[in-house]
Coordinates of C-alpha atoms and ligand atoms in Angstrom, one line a residue:
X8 CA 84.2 94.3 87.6
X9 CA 80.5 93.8 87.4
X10 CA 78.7 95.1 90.9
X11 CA 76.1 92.9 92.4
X12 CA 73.1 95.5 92.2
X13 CA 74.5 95.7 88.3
X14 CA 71.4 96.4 86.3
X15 CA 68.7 97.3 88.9
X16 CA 67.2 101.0 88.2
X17 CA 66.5 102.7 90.8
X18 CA 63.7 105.9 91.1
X19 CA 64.9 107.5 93.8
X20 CA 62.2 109.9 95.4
X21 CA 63.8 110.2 98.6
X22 CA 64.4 112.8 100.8
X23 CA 66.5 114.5 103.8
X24 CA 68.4 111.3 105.4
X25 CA 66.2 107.9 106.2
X26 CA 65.4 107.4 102.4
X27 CA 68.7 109.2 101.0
X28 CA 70.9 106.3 102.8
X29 CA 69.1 103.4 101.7
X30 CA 69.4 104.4 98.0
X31 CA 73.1 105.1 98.8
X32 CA 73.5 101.9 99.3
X33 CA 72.0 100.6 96.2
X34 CA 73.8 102.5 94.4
X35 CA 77.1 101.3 96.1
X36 CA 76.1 97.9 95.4
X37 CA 76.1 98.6 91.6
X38 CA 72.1 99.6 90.9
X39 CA 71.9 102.8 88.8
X40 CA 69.8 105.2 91.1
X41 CA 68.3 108.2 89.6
X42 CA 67.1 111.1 92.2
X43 CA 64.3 112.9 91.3
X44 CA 64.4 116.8 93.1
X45 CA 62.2 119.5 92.9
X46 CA 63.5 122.2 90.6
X47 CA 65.5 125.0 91.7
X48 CA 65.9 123.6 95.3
X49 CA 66.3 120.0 95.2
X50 CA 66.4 117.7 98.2
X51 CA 66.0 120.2 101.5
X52 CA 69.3 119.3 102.9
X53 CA 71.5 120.5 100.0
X54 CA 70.8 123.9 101.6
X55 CA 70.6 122.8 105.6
X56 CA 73.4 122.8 107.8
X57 CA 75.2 124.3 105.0
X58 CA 79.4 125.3 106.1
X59 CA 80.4 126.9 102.6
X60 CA 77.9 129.5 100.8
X61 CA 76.2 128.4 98.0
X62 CA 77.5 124.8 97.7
X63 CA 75.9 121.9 98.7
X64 CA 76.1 120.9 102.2
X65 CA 78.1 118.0 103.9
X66 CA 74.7 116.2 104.8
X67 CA 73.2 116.4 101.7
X68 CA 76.9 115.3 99.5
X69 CA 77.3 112.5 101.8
X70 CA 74.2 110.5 102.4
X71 CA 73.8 111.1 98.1
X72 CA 77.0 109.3 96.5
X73 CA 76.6 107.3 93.4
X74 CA 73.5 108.6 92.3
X75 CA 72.5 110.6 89.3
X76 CA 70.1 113.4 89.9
X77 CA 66.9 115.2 87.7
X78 CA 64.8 117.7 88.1
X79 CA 61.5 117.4 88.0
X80 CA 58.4 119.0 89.2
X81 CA 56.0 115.8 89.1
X82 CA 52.9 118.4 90.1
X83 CA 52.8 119.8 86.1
X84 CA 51.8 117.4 82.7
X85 CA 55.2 116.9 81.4
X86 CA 56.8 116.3 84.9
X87 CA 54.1 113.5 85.2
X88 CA 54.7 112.1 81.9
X89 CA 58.5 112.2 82.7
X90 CA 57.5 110.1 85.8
X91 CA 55.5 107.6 84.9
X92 CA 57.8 107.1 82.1
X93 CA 60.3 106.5 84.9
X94 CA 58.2 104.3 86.5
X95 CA 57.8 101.9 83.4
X96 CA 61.3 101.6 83.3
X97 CA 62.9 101.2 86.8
X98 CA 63.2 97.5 88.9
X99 CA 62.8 99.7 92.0
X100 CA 60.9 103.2 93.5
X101 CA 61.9 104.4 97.1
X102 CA 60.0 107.0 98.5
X103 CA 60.1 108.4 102.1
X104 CA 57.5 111.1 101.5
X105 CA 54.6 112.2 104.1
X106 CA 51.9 109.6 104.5
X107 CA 49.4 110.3 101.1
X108 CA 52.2 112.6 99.5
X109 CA 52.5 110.0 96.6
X110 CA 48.4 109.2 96.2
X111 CA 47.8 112.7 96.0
X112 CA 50.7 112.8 93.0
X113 CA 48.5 110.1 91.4
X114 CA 51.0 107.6 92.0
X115 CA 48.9 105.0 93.8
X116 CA 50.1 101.5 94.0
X117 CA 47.0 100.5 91.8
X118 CA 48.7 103.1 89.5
X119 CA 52.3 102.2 89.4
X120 CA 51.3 98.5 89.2
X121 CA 49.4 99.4 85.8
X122 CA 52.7 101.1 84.9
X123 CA 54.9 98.3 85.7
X124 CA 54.0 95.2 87.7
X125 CA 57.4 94.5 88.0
X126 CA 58.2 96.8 89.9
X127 CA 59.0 97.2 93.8
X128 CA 57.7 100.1 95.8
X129 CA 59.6 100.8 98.6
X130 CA 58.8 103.5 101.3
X131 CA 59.8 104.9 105.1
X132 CA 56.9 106.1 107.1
X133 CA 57.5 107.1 110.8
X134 CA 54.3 104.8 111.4
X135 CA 52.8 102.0 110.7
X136 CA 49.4 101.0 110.2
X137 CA 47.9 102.2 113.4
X138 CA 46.8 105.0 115.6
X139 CA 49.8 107.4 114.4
X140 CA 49.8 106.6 110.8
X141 CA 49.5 109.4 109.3
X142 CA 52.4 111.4 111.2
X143 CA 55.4 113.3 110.3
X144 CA 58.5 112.2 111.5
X145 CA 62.0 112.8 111.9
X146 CA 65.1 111.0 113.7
X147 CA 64.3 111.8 117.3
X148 CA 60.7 111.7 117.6
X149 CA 61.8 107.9 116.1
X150 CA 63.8 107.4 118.8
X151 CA 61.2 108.3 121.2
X152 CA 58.4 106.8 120.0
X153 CA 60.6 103.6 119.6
X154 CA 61.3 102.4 122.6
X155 CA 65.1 104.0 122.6
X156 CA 64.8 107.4 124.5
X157 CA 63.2 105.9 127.3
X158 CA 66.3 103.4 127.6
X159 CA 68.5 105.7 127.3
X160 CA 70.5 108.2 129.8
X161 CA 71.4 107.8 133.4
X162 CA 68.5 106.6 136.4
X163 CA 68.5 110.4 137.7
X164 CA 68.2 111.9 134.1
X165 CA 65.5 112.9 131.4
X166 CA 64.9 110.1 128.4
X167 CA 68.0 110.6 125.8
X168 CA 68.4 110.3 122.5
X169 CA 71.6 109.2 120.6
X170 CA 73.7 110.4 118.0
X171 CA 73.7 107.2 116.4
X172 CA 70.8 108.2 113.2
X173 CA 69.4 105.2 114.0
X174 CA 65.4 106.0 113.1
X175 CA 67.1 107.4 109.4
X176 CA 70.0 105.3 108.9
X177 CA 68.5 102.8 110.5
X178 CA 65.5 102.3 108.8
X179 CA 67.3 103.2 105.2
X180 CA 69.1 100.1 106.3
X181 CA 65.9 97.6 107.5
X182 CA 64.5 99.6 103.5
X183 CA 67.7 98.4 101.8
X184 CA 67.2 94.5 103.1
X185 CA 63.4 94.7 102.1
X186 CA 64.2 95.6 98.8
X187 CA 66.7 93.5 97.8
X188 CA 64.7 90.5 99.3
X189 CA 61.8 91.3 97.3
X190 CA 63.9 91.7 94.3
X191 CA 65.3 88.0 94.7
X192 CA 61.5 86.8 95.6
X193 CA 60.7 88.4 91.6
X194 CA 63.3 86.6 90.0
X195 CA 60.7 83.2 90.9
X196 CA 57.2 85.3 90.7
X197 CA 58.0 87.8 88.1
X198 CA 56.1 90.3 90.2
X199 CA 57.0 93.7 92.2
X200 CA 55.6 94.0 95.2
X201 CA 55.5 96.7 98.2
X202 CA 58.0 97.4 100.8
X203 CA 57.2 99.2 103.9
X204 CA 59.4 99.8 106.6
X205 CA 58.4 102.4 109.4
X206 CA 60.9 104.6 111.3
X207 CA 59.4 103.1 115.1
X208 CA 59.5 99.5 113.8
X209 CA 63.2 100.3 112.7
X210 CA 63.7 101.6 116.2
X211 CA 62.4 98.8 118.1
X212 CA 64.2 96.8 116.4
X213 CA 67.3 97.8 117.3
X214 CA 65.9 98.3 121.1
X215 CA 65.3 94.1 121.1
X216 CA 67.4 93.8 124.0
X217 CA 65.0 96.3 125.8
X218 CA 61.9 94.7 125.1
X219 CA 63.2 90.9 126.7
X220 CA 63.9 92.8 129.7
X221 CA 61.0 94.6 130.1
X222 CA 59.3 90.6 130.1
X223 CA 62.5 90.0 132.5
X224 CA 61.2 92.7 134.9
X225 CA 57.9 91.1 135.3
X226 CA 60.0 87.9 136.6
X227 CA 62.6 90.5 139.4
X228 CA 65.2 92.9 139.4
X229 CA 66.9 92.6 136.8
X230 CA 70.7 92.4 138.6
X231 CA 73.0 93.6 135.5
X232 CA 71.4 97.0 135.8
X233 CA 72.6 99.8 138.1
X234 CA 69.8 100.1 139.8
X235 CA 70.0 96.1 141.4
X236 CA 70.9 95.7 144.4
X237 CA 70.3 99.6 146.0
X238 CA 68.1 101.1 143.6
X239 CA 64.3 100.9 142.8
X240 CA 62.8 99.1 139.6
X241 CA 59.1 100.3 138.7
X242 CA 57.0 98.8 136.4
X243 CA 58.6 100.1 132.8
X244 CA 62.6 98.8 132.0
X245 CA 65.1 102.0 133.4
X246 CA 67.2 103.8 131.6
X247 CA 70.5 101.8 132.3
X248 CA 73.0 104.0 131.7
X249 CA 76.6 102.6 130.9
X250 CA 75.2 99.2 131.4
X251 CA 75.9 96.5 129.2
X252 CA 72.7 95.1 128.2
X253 CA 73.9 92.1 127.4
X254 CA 75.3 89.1 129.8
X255 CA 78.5 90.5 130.5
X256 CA 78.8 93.2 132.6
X257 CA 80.1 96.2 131.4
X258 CA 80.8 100.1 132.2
X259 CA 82.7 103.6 131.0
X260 CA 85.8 104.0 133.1
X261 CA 88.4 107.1 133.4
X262 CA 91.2 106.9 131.7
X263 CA 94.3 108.9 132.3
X264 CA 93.2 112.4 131.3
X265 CA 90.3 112.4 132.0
X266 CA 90.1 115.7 133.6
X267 CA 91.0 118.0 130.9
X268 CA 89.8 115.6 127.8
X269 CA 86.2 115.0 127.6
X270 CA 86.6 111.7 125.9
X271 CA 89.7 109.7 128.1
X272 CA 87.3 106.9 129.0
X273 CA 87.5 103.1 127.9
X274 CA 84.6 100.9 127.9
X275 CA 85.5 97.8 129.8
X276 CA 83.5 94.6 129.7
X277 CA 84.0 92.1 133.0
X278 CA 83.9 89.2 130.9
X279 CA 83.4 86.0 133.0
X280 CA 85.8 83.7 131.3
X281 CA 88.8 86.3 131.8
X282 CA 87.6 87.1 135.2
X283 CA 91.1 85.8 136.7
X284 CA 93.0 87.7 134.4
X285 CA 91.3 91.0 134.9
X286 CA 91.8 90.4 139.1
X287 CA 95.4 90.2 137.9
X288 CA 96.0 93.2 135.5
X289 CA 94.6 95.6 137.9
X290 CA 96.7 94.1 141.2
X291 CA 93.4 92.7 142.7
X292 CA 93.9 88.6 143.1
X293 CA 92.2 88.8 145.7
X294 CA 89.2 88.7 143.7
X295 CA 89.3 85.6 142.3
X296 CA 88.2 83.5 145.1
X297 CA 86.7 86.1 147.6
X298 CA 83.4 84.8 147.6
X299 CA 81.9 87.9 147.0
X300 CA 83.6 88.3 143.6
X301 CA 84.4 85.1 142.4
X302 CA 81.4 83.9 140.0
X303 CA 79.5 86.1 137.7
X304 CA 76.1 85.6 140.0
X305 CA 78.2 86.8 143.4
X306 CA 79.5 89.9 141.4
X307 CA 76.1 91.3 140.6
X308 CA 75.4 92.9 143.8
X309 CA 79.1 94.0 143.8
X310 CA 79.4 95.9 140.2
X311 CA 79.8 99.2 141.3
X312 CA 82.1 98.6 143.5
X313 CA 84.5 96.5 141.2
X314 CA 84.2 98.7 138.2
X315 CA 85.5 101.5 140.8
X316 CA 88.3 99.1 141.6
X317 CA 89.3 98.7 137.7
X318 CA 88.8 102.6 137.1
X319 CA 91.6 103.2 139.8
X320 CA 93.9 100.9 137.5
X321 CA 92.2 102.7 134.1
X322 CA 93.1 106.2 135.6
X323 CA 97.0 105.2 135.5
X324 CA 96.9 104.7 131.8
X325 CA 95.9 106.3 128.9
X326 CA 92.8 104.5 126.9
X327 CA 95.0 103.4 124.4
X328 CA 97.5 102.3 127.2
X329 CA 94.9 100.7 128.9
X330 CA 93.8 99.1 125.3
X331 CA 97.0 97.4 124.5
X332 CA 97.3 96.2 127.8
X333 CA 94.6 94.4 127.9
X334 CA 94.3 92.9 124.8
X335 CA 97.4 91.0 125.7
X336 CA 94.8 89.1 128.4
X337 CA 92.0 88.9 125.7
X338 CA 89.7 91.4 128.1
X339 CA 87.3 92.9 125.6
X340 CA 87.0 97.0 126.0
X341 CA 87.1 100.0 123.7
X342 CA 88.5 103.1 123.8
X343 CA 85.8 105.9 123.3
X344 CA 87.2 107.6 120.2
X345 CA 86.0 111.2 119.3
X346 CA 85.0 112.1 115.5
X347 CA 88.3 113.9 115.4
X348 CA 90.1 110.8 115.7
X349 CA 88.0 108.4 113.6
X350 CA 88.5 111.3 110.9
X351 CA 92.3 110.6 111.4
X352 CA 92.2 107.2 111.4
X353 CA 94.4 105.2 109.0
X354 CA 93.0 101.6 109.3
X355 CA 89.6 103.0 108.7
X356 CA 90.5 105.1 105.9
X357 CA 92.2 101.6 104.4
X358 CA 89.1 100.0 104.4
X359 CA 87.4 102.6 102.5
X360 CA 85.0 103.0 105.4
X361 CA 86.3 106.9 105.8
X362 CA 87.2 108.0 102.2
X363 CA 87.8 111.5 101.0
X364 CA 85.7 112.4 98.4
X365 CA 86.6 115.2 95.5
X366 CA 83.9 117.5 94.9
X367 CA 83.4 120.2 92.1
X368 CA 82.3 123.1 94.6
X369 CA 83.4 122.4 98.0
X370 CA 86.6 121.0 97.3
X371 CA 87.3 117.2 99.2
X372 CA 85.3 116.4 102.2
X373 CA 85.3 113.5 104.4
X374 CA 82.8 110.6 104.0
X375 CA 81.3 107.6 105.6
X376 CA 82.1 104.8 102.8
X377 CA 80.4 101.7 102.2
X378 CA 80.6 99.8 105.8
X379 CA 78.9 96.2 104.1
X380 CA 82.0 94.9 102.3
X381 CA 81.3 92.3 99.7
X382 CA 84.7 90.8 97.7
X383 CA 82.9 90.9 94.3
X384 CA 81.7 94.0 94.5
X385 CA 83.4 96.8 95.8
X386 CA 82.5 100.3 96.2
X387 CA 84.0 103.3 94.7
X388 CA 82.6 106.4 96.6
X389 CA 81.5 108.6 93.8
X390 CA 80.7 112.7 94.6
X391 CA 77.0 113.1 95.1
X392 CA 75.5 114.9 91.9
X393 CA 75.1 118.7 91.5
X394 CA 70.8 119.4 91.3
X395 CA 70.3 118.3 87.6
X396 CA 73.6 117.4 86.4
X397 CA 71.8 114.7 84.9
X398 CA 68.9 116.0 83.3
X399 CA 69.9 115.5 79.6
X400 CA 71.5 112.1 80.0
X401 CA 68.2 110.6 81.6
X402 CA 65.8 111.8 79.1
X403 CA 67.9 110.5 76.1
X404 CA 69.3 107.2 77.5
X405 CA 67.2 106.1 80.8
X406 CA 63.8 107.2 78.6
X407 CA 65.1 107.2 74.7
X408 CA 63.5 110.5 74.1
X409 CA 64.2 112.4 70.7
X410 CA 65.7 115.5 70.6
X411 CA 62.6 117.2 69.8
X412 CA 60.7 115.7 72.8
X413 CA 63.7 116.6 75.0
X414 CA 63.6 120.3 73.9
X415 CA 59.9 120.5 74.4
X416 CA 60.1 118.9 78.1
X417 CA 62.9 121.5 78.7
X418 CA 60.5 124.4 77.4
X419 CA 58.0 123.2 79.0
X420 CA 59.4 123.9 82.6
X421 CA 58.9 120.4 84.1
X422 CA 62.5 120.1 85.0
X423 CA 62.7 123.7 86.3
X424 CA 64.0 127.3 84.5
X425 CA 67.2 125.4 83.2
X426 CA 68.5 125.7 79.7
X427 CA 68.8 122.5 77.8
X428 CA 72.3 122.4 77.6
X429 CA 74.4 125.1 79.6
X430 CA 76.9 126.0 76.6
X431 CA 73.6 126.9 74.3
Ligands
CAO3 N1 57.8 118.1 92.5 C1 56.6 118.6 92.9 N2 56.3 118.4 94.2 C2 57.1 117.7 95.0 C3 58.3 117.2 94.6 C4 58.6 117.4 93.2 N3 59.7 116.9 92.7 N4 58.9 116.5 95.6 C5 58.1 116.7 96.7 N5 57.0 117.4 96.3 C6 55.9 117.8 97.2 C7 55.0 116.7 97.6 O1 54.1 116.3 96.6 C8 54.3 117.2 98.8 O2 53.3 118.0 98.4 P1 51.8 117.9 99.0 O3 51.9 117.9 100.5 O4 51.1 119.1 98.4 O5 51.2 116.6 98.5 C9 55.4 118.2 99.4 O6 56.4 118.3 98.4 C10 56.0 117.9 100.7 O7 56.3 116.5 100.9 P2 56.5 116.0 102.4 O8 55.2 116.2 103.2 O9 57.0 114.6 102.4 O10 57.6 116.9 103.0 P3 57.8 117.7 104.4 O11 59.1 118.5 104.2 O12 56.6 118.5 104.7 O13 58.0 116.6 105.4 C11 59.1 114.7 106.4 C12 59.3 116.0 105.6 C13 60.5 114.0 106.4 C14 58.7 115.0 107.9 C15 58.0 113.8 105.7 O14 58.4 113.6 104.4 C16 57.9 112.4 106.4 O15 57.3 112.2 107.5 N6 58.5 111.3 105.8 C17 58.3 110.0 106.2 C18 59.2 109.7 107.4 C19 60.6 110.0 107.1 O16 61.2 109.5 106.2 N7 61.2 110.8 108.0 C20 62.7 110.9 108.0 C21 63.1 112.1 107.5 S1 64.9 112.2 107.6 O17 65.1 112.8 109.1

């Protein structure tokens, strides 16, 4: 079956997680992405985190599936040459270098437009244009600088930041949609074009919600936080911890359990239209026409108190007890599931969204799949590439090189001290 990205080339000059993840999914989609590494050591997180000695590690092998890689040191002649022959040939370049990394390459935009003016540069900064443009940055400092941290965590605590990679993964996502947009905008110009998205745009983004309340604030309390009706508000939006932040009010409860498992909590929402049926399941009918309880603007003083009534019921079930229960009344909650028991998880694995992956030195490993499912194009998780697997294959058919060019850019050291072919 013919995948939708089918075609598209894809220079892949990406590095540790933000870029790595958008060119994932490119290549899931169908588009053959190539991954250019620096000799001998490759992308930095093949060796970081590493759990087996010598292999390449779990962060590296699974924000890299589908792709082929080369070696390449772009800073000598022949690695230049090798590049910009790249260049000519591939619909798309993603890059998530350092600000001026790529200029100081020569690859300047006036550059790789004279190279190909098809073609569409896409790139991660931390920044954009602004007072903190030229800064490095990694996942937290994203976070931070975003608008999340200071959202984030209980009244009484420090900032937080989440485990959800959401200045990487995030932003490899927000680069994935700018590049396939621009792609369909050159199939009416005919022209590339540049696609910038910045880790603290990414960030803020996702931290919408946060940014209407802060306008909220200006106008009162704002009375589906934790803070309304005892609390103070100052002048910036709190860090709201188990809050909803959206119009239904919502908190983590205790589940059966709870003492001795760190992770026997449900997150129950008190949805207004199942208000009745929630007074119901957890023996409190009373509720439903007490005037203090009985319409969503009466319980917003009172939320503290009736999510402390529903946690007694919560603490006589299990989550998934609790869960199935109720479902039945259509009262939306979650149990919060641990790693362990996503990785166990059958309906998941179904889906292909956890897939066990086989890989030539570490054996099988669990993986993220694709999570965007598209019905005429799905993904086959293939095993991320060994450093240079690819070398050969991408001089011969990506850049129709001779044999004798090939063994001079192999003697030449461009792609590293690697013999031409391992058997010679
Ligand atoms: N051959 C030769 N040189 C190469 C090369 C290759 N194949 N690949 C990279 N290099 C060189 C670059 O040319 C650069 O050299 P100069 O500084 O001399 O020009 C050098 O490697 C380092 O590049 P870098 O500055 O991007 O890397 P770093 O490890 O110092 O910084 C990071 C890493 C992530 C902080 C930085 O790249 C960055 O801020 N990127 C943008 C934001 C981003 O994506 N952050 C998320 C990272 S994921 O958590």
């Amino acid at each position: 079956m013919t995948k939708a990205l089918h075609g598209v080339r894809v220079l892949d000059f990406t590095h540790v997680q933000s870029g790595p993840t958008c060119t994932q999914l490119l290549a899931w989609f169908g588009a053959d992405v190539i991954k250019i590494e620096r000799p001998g050591v490759g992308d930095i997180t093949r060796s970081q985190l590493r759990d087996i000695p010598g292999e390449d590690s779990l962060y590296f092998t699974m924000l890299n599936h589908n792709k082929r890689s080369l070696t390449l040191d772009t800073k000598t002649k022949q690695g230049k040459e090798i590049l910009e022959g790249l260049v000519r040939v591939c619909d798309v370049m993603v890059e998530n270098f350092a600000p001026g990394v790529l200029d100081r390459m020569g690859l300047t935009w006036e550059r790789i437009q004279e190279l190909n003016p098809r073609i569409i540069l896409a790139s991660i900064k931390g920044f954009g244009p602004g007072p903190y443009e030229d800064c490095k940055v990694y996942e937290n400092i994203a976070q931070c600088a975003g608008g999340a941290a200071s959202t984030t965590g209980f009244d009484d605590g420090p900032p937080l930041v989440t485990g959800a990679q959401i200045g990487d993964s995030g932003s490899g996502l927000h680069l994935a949609l700018g590049i396939v947009t621009a792609l369909y905008q050159r199939t009416h110009t005919g022209r590339g074009q540049m696609v910038r998205a910045s880790m603290q745009d990414g960030v803020l983004n996702l931290c919408r919600v946060k940014l209407r309340d802060q306008q909220r604030l200006a106008r009162g309390p704002l009375k589906e936080y934790p803070q309304y009706p005892h609390g103070e508000f100052g002048s910036s939006v709190p860090r709201a911890g188990n809050a909803s932040g959206g119009g239904q009010p919502g908190w983590i409860l205790k589940c059966k359990g709870w003492e001795t498992d760190p992770n026997a909590y449900l997150y129950f929402v008190a949805q207004a239209p199942v208000w009745e049926s929630i007074c119901k399941v957890i023996e409190k009918p009373e509720w439903i026409t007490d005037s203090n309880y009985a319409t969503p603007e009466a319980r917003l003083p009172h939320l503290k108190d009736i999510f402390a009534g529903i946690e007694e019921w919560t603490m006589q079930h299990t989550k998934i007890e609790a869960m199935e229960i109720l479902n039945k009344y259509d009262i939306p909650c979650g149990p919060i599931l641990s790693m362990e028991e996503i990785a166990a998880d059958q309906s998941l694995r179904d889906t292909g969204t956890i897939v066990e992956v086989d890989h030539p030195g570490r054996g099988q490993y669990l993986s993220v799949g694709n999570p965007i499912k598209l019905s005429d194009s799905p993904t086959e998780v293939v095993r991320s590439p060994l450093l240079g697997e690819h070398n050969e294959e991408i001089l011969k058919d990506v850049l129709g090189f001779d044999e004798a060019t090939i063994v001079n850019m192999f003697a030449s050291g461009a792609l590293g001290a690697v013999p031409l072919r391992a058997a010679e």
